[in-house]
């Protein structure tokens, strides 16, 4: 992916996550992770995967800053 597209993608993702809808989505993901962890038959890897995805999205700002430093 070229650098301009990557930069635009990170900026759009950051803006989306900071919106009311983005906050709502992240909160729903956290709630789902908690619900999933309470299920008796839940695979721990599923819970870990949801947690990793949440972390990945929450670190968008840091990834954007690192990207800008490299460019």
N, CA, C and O atoms as a printed pandas DataFrame, in Angstrom:
     atom_number atom_name residue_name chain_id  residue_number  x_coord  y_coord  z_coord
0              1         N          UNK        A               1    0.857   -1.176    0.000
1              2        CA          UNK        A               1    0.000    0.000    0.000
2              3         C          UNK        A               1    0.898    1.233    0.000
3              4         O          UNK        A               1    1.893    1.291    0.722
4              5         N          UNK        A               2    0.532    2.215   -0.821
5              6        CA          UNK        A               2    1.386    3.403   -0.849
6              7         C          UNK        A               2    1.176    4.235    0.422
7              8         O          UNK        A               2    0.173    4.104    1.123
8              9         N          UNK        A               3    2.151    5.084    0.682
9             10        CA          UNK        A               3    2.159    5.798    1.963
10            11         C          UNK        A               3    0.996    6.775    2.107
11            12         O          UNK        A               3    0.463    6.941    3.204
12            13         N          UNK        A               4    0.601    7.418    1.023
13            14        CA          UNK        A               4   -0.512    8.364    1.120
14            15         C          UNK        A               4   -1.816    7.642    1.453
15            16         O          UNK        A               4   -2.605    8.127    2.264
16            17         N          UNK        A               5   -2.043    6.495    0.835
17            18        CA          UNK        A               5   -3.255    5.719    1.132
18            19         C          UNK        A               5   -3.242    5.240    2.576
19            20         O          UNK        A               5   -4.260    5.292    3.265
20            21         N          UNK        A               6   -2.089    4.777    3.025
21            22        CA          UNK        A               6   -1.967    4.294    4.402
22            23         C          UNK        A               6   -2.214    5.434    5.397
23            24         O          UNK        A               6   -2.911    5.250    6.395
24            25         N          UNK        A               7   -1.649    6.589    5.127
25            26        CA          UNK        A               7   -1.855    7.750    5.992
26            27         C          UNK        A               7   -3.334    8.125    6.038
27            28         O          UNK        A               7   -3.884    8.359    7.114
28            29         N          UNK        A               8   -3.974    8.181    4.877
29            30        CA          UNK        A               8   -5.404    8.526    4.822
30            31         C          UNK        A               8   -6.257    7.490    5.549
31            32         O          UNK        A               8   -7.241    7.833    6.205
32            33         N          UNK        A               9   -5.870    6.219    5.428
33            34        CA          UNK        A               9   -6.610    5.154    6.102
34            35         C          UNK        A               9   -6.498    5.298    7.620
35            36         O          UNK        A               9   -7.490    5.160    8.335
36            37         N          UNK        A              10   -5.302    5.573    8.102
37            38        CA          UNK        A              10   -5.103    5.740    9.544
38            39         C          UNK        A              10   -5.835    6.966   10.074
39            40         O          UNK        A              10   -6.412    6.920   11.160
40            41         N          UNK        A              11   -5.816    8.052    9.325
41            42        CA          UNK        A              11   -6.525    9.267    9.740
42            43         C          UNK        A              11   -8.023    9.012    9.796
43            44         O          UNK        A              11   -8.687    9.407   10.754
44            45         N          UNK        A              12   -8.559    8.350    8.770
45            46        CA          UNK        A              12   -9.996    8.048    8.745
46            47         C          UNK        A              12  -10.380    7.132    9.893
47            48         O          UNK        A              12  -11.422    7.322   10.519
48            49         N          UNK        A              13   -9.549    6.144   10.171
49            50        CA          UNK        A              13   -9.825    5.218   11.271
50            51         C          UNK        A              13   -9.795    5.952   12.603
51            52         O          UNK        A              13  -10.659    5.735   13.452
52            53         N          UNK        A              14   -8.817    6.809   12.788
53            54        CA          UNK        A              14   -8.722    7.578   14.038
54            55         C          UNK        A              14   -9.969    8.439   14.234
55            56         O          UNK        A              14  -10.548    8.462   15.320
56            57         N          UNK        A              15  -10.378    9.145   13.182
57            58        CA          UNK        A              15  -11.561    9.998   13.271
58            59         C          UNK        A              15  -12.816    9.181   13.555
59            60         O          UNK        A              15  -13.665    9.589   14.348
60            61         N          UNK        A              16  -12.927    8.032   12.908
61            62        CA          UNK        A              16  -14.100    7.180   13.120
62            63         C          UNK        A              16  -14.149    6.681   14.565
63            64         O          UNK        A              16  -15.215    6.661   15.181
64            65         N          UNK        A              17  -13.006    6.282   15.097
65            66        CA          UNK        A              17  -12.971    5.755   16.459
66            67         C          UNK        A              17  -13.242    6.827   17.505
67            68         O          UNK        A              17  -13.719    6.522   18.598
68            69         N          UNK        A              18  -12.945    8.071   17.181
69            70        CA          UNK        A              18  -13.196    9.163   18.124
70            71         C          UNK        A              18  -14.628    9.679   18.057
71            72         O          UNK        A              18  -15.051   10.449   18.920
72            73         N          UNK        A              19  -15.378    9.260   17.038
73            74        CA          UNK        A              19  -16.768    9.702   16.904
74            75         C          UNK        A              19  -17.637    8.977   17.935
75            76         O          UNK        A              19  -17.212    7.993   18.540
76            77         N          UNK        A              20  -18.848    9.474   18.122
77            78        CA          UNK        A              20  -19.779    8.823   19.050
78            79         C          UNK        A              20  -20.037    7.376   18.631
79            80         O          UNK        A              20  -20.122    6.482   19.473
80            81         N          UNK        A              21  -20.161    7.155   17.317
81            82        CA          UNK        A              21  -20.404    5.802   16.817
82            83         C          UNK        A              21  -19.205    4.895   17.081
83            84         O          UNK        A              21  -19.374    3.732   17.449
84            85         N          UNK        A              22  -18.004    5.417   16.896
85            86        CA          UNK        A              22  -16.805    4.637   17.134
86            87         C          UNK        A              22  -16.660    4.247   18.589
87            88         O          UNK        A              22  -16.284    3.118   18.904
88            89         N          UNK        A              23  -16.958    5.175   19.469
89            90        CA          UNK        A              23  -16.914    4.894   20.905
90            91         C          UNK        A              23  -17.945    3.829   21.253
91            92         O          UNK        A              23  -17.677    2.939   22.060
92            93         N          UNK        A              24  -19.112    3.921   20.650
93            94        CA          UNK        A              24  -20.169    2.945   20.871
94            95         C          UNK        A              24  -19.728    1.556   20.401
95            96         O          UNK        A              24  -19.988    0.562   21.079
96            97         N          UNK        A              25  -19.068    1.485   19.253
97            98        CA          UNK        A              25  -18.587    0.208   18.726
98            99         C          UNK        A              25  -17.531   -0.394   19.657
99           100         O          UNK        A              25  -17.588   -1.582   19.974
100          101         N          UNK        A              26  -16.575    0.417   20.091
101          102        CA          UNK        A              26  -15.551   -0.094   21.008
102          103         C          UNK        A              26  -16.164   -0.589   22.317
103          104         O          UNK        A              26  -15.760   -1.624   22.846
104          105         N          UNK        A              27  -17.134    0.149   22.831
105          106        CA          UNK        A              27  -17.802   -0.281   24.068
106          107         C          UNK        A              27  -18.559   -1.588   23.849
107          108         O          UNK        A              27  -18.566   -2.452   24.726
108          109         N          UNK        A              28  -19.198   -1.742   22.686
109          110        CA          UNK        A              28  -19.906   -2.983   22.385
110          111         C          UNK        A              28  -18.925   -4.148   22.286
111          112         O          UNK        A              28  -19.229   -5.259   22.720
112          113         N          UNK        A              29  -17.750   -3.892   21.714
113          114        CA          UNK        A              29  -16.734   -4.937   21.613
114          115         C          UNK        A              29  -16.257   -5.359   23.004
115          116         O          UNK        A              29  -16.070   -6.546   23.268
116          117         N          UNK        A              30  -16.065   -4.388   23.883
117          118        CA          UNK        A              30  -15.652   -4.707   25.258
118          119         C          UNK        A              30  -16.734   -5.511   25.977
119          120         O          UNK        A              30  -16.441   -6.487   26.668
120          121         N          UNK        A              31  -17.987   -5.088   25.804
121          122        CA          UNK        A              31  -19.094   -5.818   26.431
122          123         C          UNK        A              31  -19.160   -7.251   25.913
123          124         O          UNK        A              31  -19.392   -8.184   26.681
124          125         N          UNK        A              32  -18.954   -7.420   24.610
125          126        CA          UNK        A              32  -18.988   -8.755   24.023
126          127         C          UNK        A              32  -17.854   -9.616   24.579
127          128         O          UNK        A              32  -18.045  -10.803   24.845
128          129         N          UNK        A              33  -16.686   -9.022   24.750
129          130        CA          UNK        A              33  -15.554   -9.775   25.286
130          131         C          UNK        A              33  -15.874  -10.256   26.710
131          132         O          UNK        A              33  -15.569  -11.394   27.066
132          133         N          UNK        A              34  -16.478   -9.399   27.506
133          134        CA          UNK        A              34  -16.847   -9.780   28.874
134          135         C          UNK        A              34  -17.908  -10.883   28.837
135          136         O          UNK        A              34  -17.829  -11.858   29.585
136          137         N          UNK        A              35  -18.902  -10.717   27.958
137          138        CA          UNK        A              35  -19.951  -11.732   27.824
138          139         C          UNK        A              35  -19.358  -13.071   27.366
139          140         O          UNK        A              35  -19.707  -14.129   27.889
140          141         N          UNK        A              36  -18.480  -13.005   26.406
141          142        CA          UNK        A              36  -17.835  -14.207   25.880
142          143         C          UNK        A              36  -17.014  -14.911   26.956
143          144         O          UNK        A              36  -16.997  -16.140   27.029
144          145         N          UNK        A              37  -16.339  -14.133   27.782
145          146        CA          UNK        A              37  -15.502  -14.744   28.822
146          147         C          UNK        A              37  -16.340  -15.452   29.878
147          148         O          UNK        A              37  -15.845  -16.335   30.579
148          149         N          UNK        A              38  -17.589  -15.072   29.991
149          150        CA          UNK        A              38  -18.466  -15.724   30.960
150          151         C          UNK        A              38  -19.126  -16.982   30.440
151          152         O          UNK        A              38  -19.761  -17.710   31.204
152          153         N          UNK        A              39  -18.988  -17.250   29.153
153          154        CA          UNK        A              39  -19.588  -18.454   28.574
154          155         C          UNK        A              39  -18.748  -19.675   28.926
155          156         O          UNK        A              39  -17.520  -19.650   28.843
156          157         N          UNK        A              40  -19.421  -20.721   29.313
157          158        CA          UNK        A              40  -18.735  -21.925   29.754
158          159         C          UNK        A              40  -17.939  -22.585   28.615
159          160         O          UNK        A              40  -16.864  -23.137   28.849
160          161         N          UNK        A              41  -18.455  -22.527   27.414
161          162        CA          UNK        A              41  -17.806  -23.213   26.304
162          163         C          UNK        A              41  -16.951  -22.287   25.436
163          164         O          UNK        A              41  -16.552  -22.662   24.334
164          165         N          UNK        A              42  -16.674  -21.093   25.927
165          166        CA          UNK        A              42  -15.892  -20.125   25.141
166          167         C          UNK        A              42  -14.428  -20.549   25.079
167          168         O          UNK        A              42  -13.824  -20.917   26.087
168          169         N          UNK        A              43  -13.893  -20.490   23.910
169          170        CA          UNK        A              43  -12.485  -20.790   23.699
170          171         C          UNK        A              43  -11.665  -19.577   24.152
171          172         O          UNK        A              43  -11.947  -18.462   23.714
172          173         N          UNK        A              44  -10.675  -19.756   25.003
173          174        CA          UNK        A              44   -9.855  -18.626   25.461
174          175         C          UNK        A              44   -9.198  -17.852   24.312
175          176         O          UNK        A              44   -8.943  -16.653   24.423
176          177         N          UNK        A              45   -8.932  -18.551   23.218
177          178        CA          UNK        A              45   -8.327  -17.876   22.073
178          179         C          UNK        A              45   -9.291  -16.869   21.447
179          180         O          UNK        A              45   -8.854  -15.847   20.917
180          181         N          UNK        A              46  -10.595  -17.145   21.502
181          182        CA          UNK        A              46  -11.582  -16.195   20.986
182          183         C          UNK        A              46  -11.539  -14.911   21.805
183          184         O          UNK        A              46  -11.532  -13.807   21.259
184          185         N          UNK        A              47  -11.511  -15.075   23.112
185          186        CA          UNK        A              47  -11.490  -13.919   24.018
186          187         C          UNK        A              47  -10.212  -13.111   23.783
187          188         O          UNK        A              47  -10.240  -11.883   23.704
188          189         N          UNK        A              48   -9.112  -13.819   23.676
189          190        CA          UNK        A              48   -7.834  -13.154   23.409
190          191         C          UNK        A              48   -7.887  -12.400   22.089
191          192         O          UNK        A              48   -7.386  -11.280   21.994
192          193         N          UNK        A              49   -8.488  -13.003   21.072
193          194        CA          UNK        A              49   -8.590  -12.364   19.765
194          195         C          UNK        A              49   -9.401  -11.076   19.811
195          196         O          UNK        A              49   -9.019  -10.072   19.208
196          197         N          UNK        A              50  -10.509  -11.106   20.520
197          198        CA          UNK        A              50  -11.333   -9.898   20.651
198          199         C          UNK        A              50  -10.544   -8.822   21.389
199          200         O          UNK        A              50  -10.568   -7.653   21.004
200          201         N          UNK        A              51   -9.851   -9.217   22.442
201          202        CA          UNK        A              51   -9.028   -8.262   23.193
202          203         C          UNK        A              51   -7.919   -7.669   22.349
203          204         O          UNK        A              51   -7.645   -6.471   22.430
204          205         N          UNK        A              52   -7.278   -8.502   21.537
205          206        CA          UNK        A              52   -6.218   -8.004   20.650
206          207         C          UNK        A              52   -6.771   -7.011   19.635
207          208         O          UNK        A              52   -6.137   -5.998   19.340
208          209         N          UNK        A              53   -7.951   -7.304   19.104
209          210        CA          UNK        A              53   -8.560   -6.387   18.145
210          211         C          UNK        A              53   -8.904   -5.049   18.795
211          212         O          UNK        A              53   -8.685   -3.993   18.202
212          213         N          UNK        A              54   -9.436   -5.094   20.002
213          214        CA          UNK        A              54   -9.746   -3.860   20.726
214          215         C          UNK        A              54   -8.473   -3.044   20.937
215          216         O          UNK        A              54   -8.458   -1.835   20.701
216          217         N          UNK        A              55   -7.417   -3.701   21.376
217          218        CA          UNK        A              55   -6.128   -3.010   21.586
218          219         C          UNK        A              55   -5.615   -2.418   20.279
219          220         O          UNK        A              55   -5.156   -1.276   20.247
220          221         N          UNK        A              56   -5.693   -3.186   19.216
221          222        CA          UNK        A              56   -5.233   -2.724   17.911
222          223         C          UNK        A              56   -5.955   -1.434   17.515
223          224         O          UNK        A              56   -5.327   -0.482   17.051
224          225         N          UNK        A              57   -7.259   -1.411   17.700
225          226        CA          UNK        A              57   -8.029   -0.226   17.327
226          227         C          UNK        A              57   -7.723    0.949   18.251
227          228         O          UNK        A              57   -7.620    2.088   17.795
228          229         N          UNK        A              58   -7.578    0.679   19.546
229          230        CA          UNK        A              58   -7.294    1.758   20.485
230          231         C          UNK        A              58   -5.908    2.367   20.276
231          232         O          UNK        A              58   -5.660    3.501   20.686
232          233         N          UNK        A              59   -5.002    1.614   19.637
233          234        CA          UNK        A              59   -3.641    2.103   19.391
234          235         C          UNK        A              59   -3.492    2.780   18.029
235          236         O          UNK        A              59   -2.372    3.023   17.582
236          237         N          UNK        A              60   -4.596    3.083   17.372
237          238        CA          UNK        A              60   -4.547    3.726   16.055
238          239         C          UNK        A              60   -3.797    5.050   16.118
239          240         O          UNK        A              60   -3.014    5.363   15.222
240          241         N          UNK        A              61   -4.029    5.823   17.163
241          242        CA          UNK        A              61   -3.367    7.119   17.298
242          243         C          UNK        A              61   -1.840    6.958   17.348
243          244         O          UNK        A              61   -1.106    7.702   16.698
244          245         N          UNK        A              62   -1.380    5.980   18.129
245          246        CA          UNK        A              62    0.065    5.747   18.216
246          247         C          UNK        A              62    0.631    5.272   16.871
247          248         O          UNK        A              62    1.721    5.684   16.475
248          249         N          UNK        A              63   -0.118    4.397   16.166
249          250        CA          UNK        A              63    0.350    3.942   14.853
250          251         C          UNK        A              63    0.420    5.100   13.867
251          252         O          UNK        A              63    1.333    5.165   13.044
252          253         N          UNK        A              64   -0.537    6.007   13.950
253          254        CA          UNK        A              64   -0.538    7.183   13.085
254          255         C          UNK        A              64    0.670    8.063   13.375
255          256         O          UNK        A              64    1.322    8.540   12.447
256          257         N          UNK        A              65    0.974    8.283   14.638
257          258        CA          UNK        A              65    2.135    9.101   14.999
258          259         C          UNK        A              65    3.439    8.465   14.525
259          260         O          UNK        A              65    4.316    9.149   13.996
260          261         N          UNK        A              66    3.561    7.145   14.719
261          262        CA          UNK        A              66    4.766    6.456   14.236
262          263         C          UNK        A              66    4.894    6.539   12.720
263          264         O          UNK        A              66    5.991    6.694   12.185
264          265         N          UNK        A              67    3.772    6.436   12.044
265          266        CA          UNK        A              67    3.764    6.520   10.582
266          267         C          UNK        A              67    4.241    7.900   10.138
267          268         O          UNK        A              67    5.041    8.016    9.210
268          269         N          UNK        A              68    3.749    8.941   10.801
269          270        CA          UNK        A              68    4.149   10.308   10.460
270          271         C          UNK        A              68    5.642   10.536   10.717
271          272         O          UNK        A              68    6.306   11.236    9.954
272          273         N          UNK        A              69    6.166    9.941   11.797
273          274        CA          UNK        A              69    7.590   10.079   12.114
274          275         C          UNK        A              69    8.468    9.421   11.053
275          276         O          UNK        A              69    9.542    9.927   10.728
276          277         N          UNK        A              70    8.008    8.293   10.515
277          278        CA          UNK        A              70    8.775    7.576    9.492
278          279         C          UNK        A              70    8.740    8.274    8.148
279          280         O          UNK        A              70    9.669    8.143    7.351
280          281         N          UNK        A              71    7.664    9.022    7.890
281          282        CA          UNK        A              71    7.503    9.668    6.568
282          283         C          UNK        A              71    8.238   10.973    6.465
283          284         O          UNK        A              71    8.196   11.625    5.421
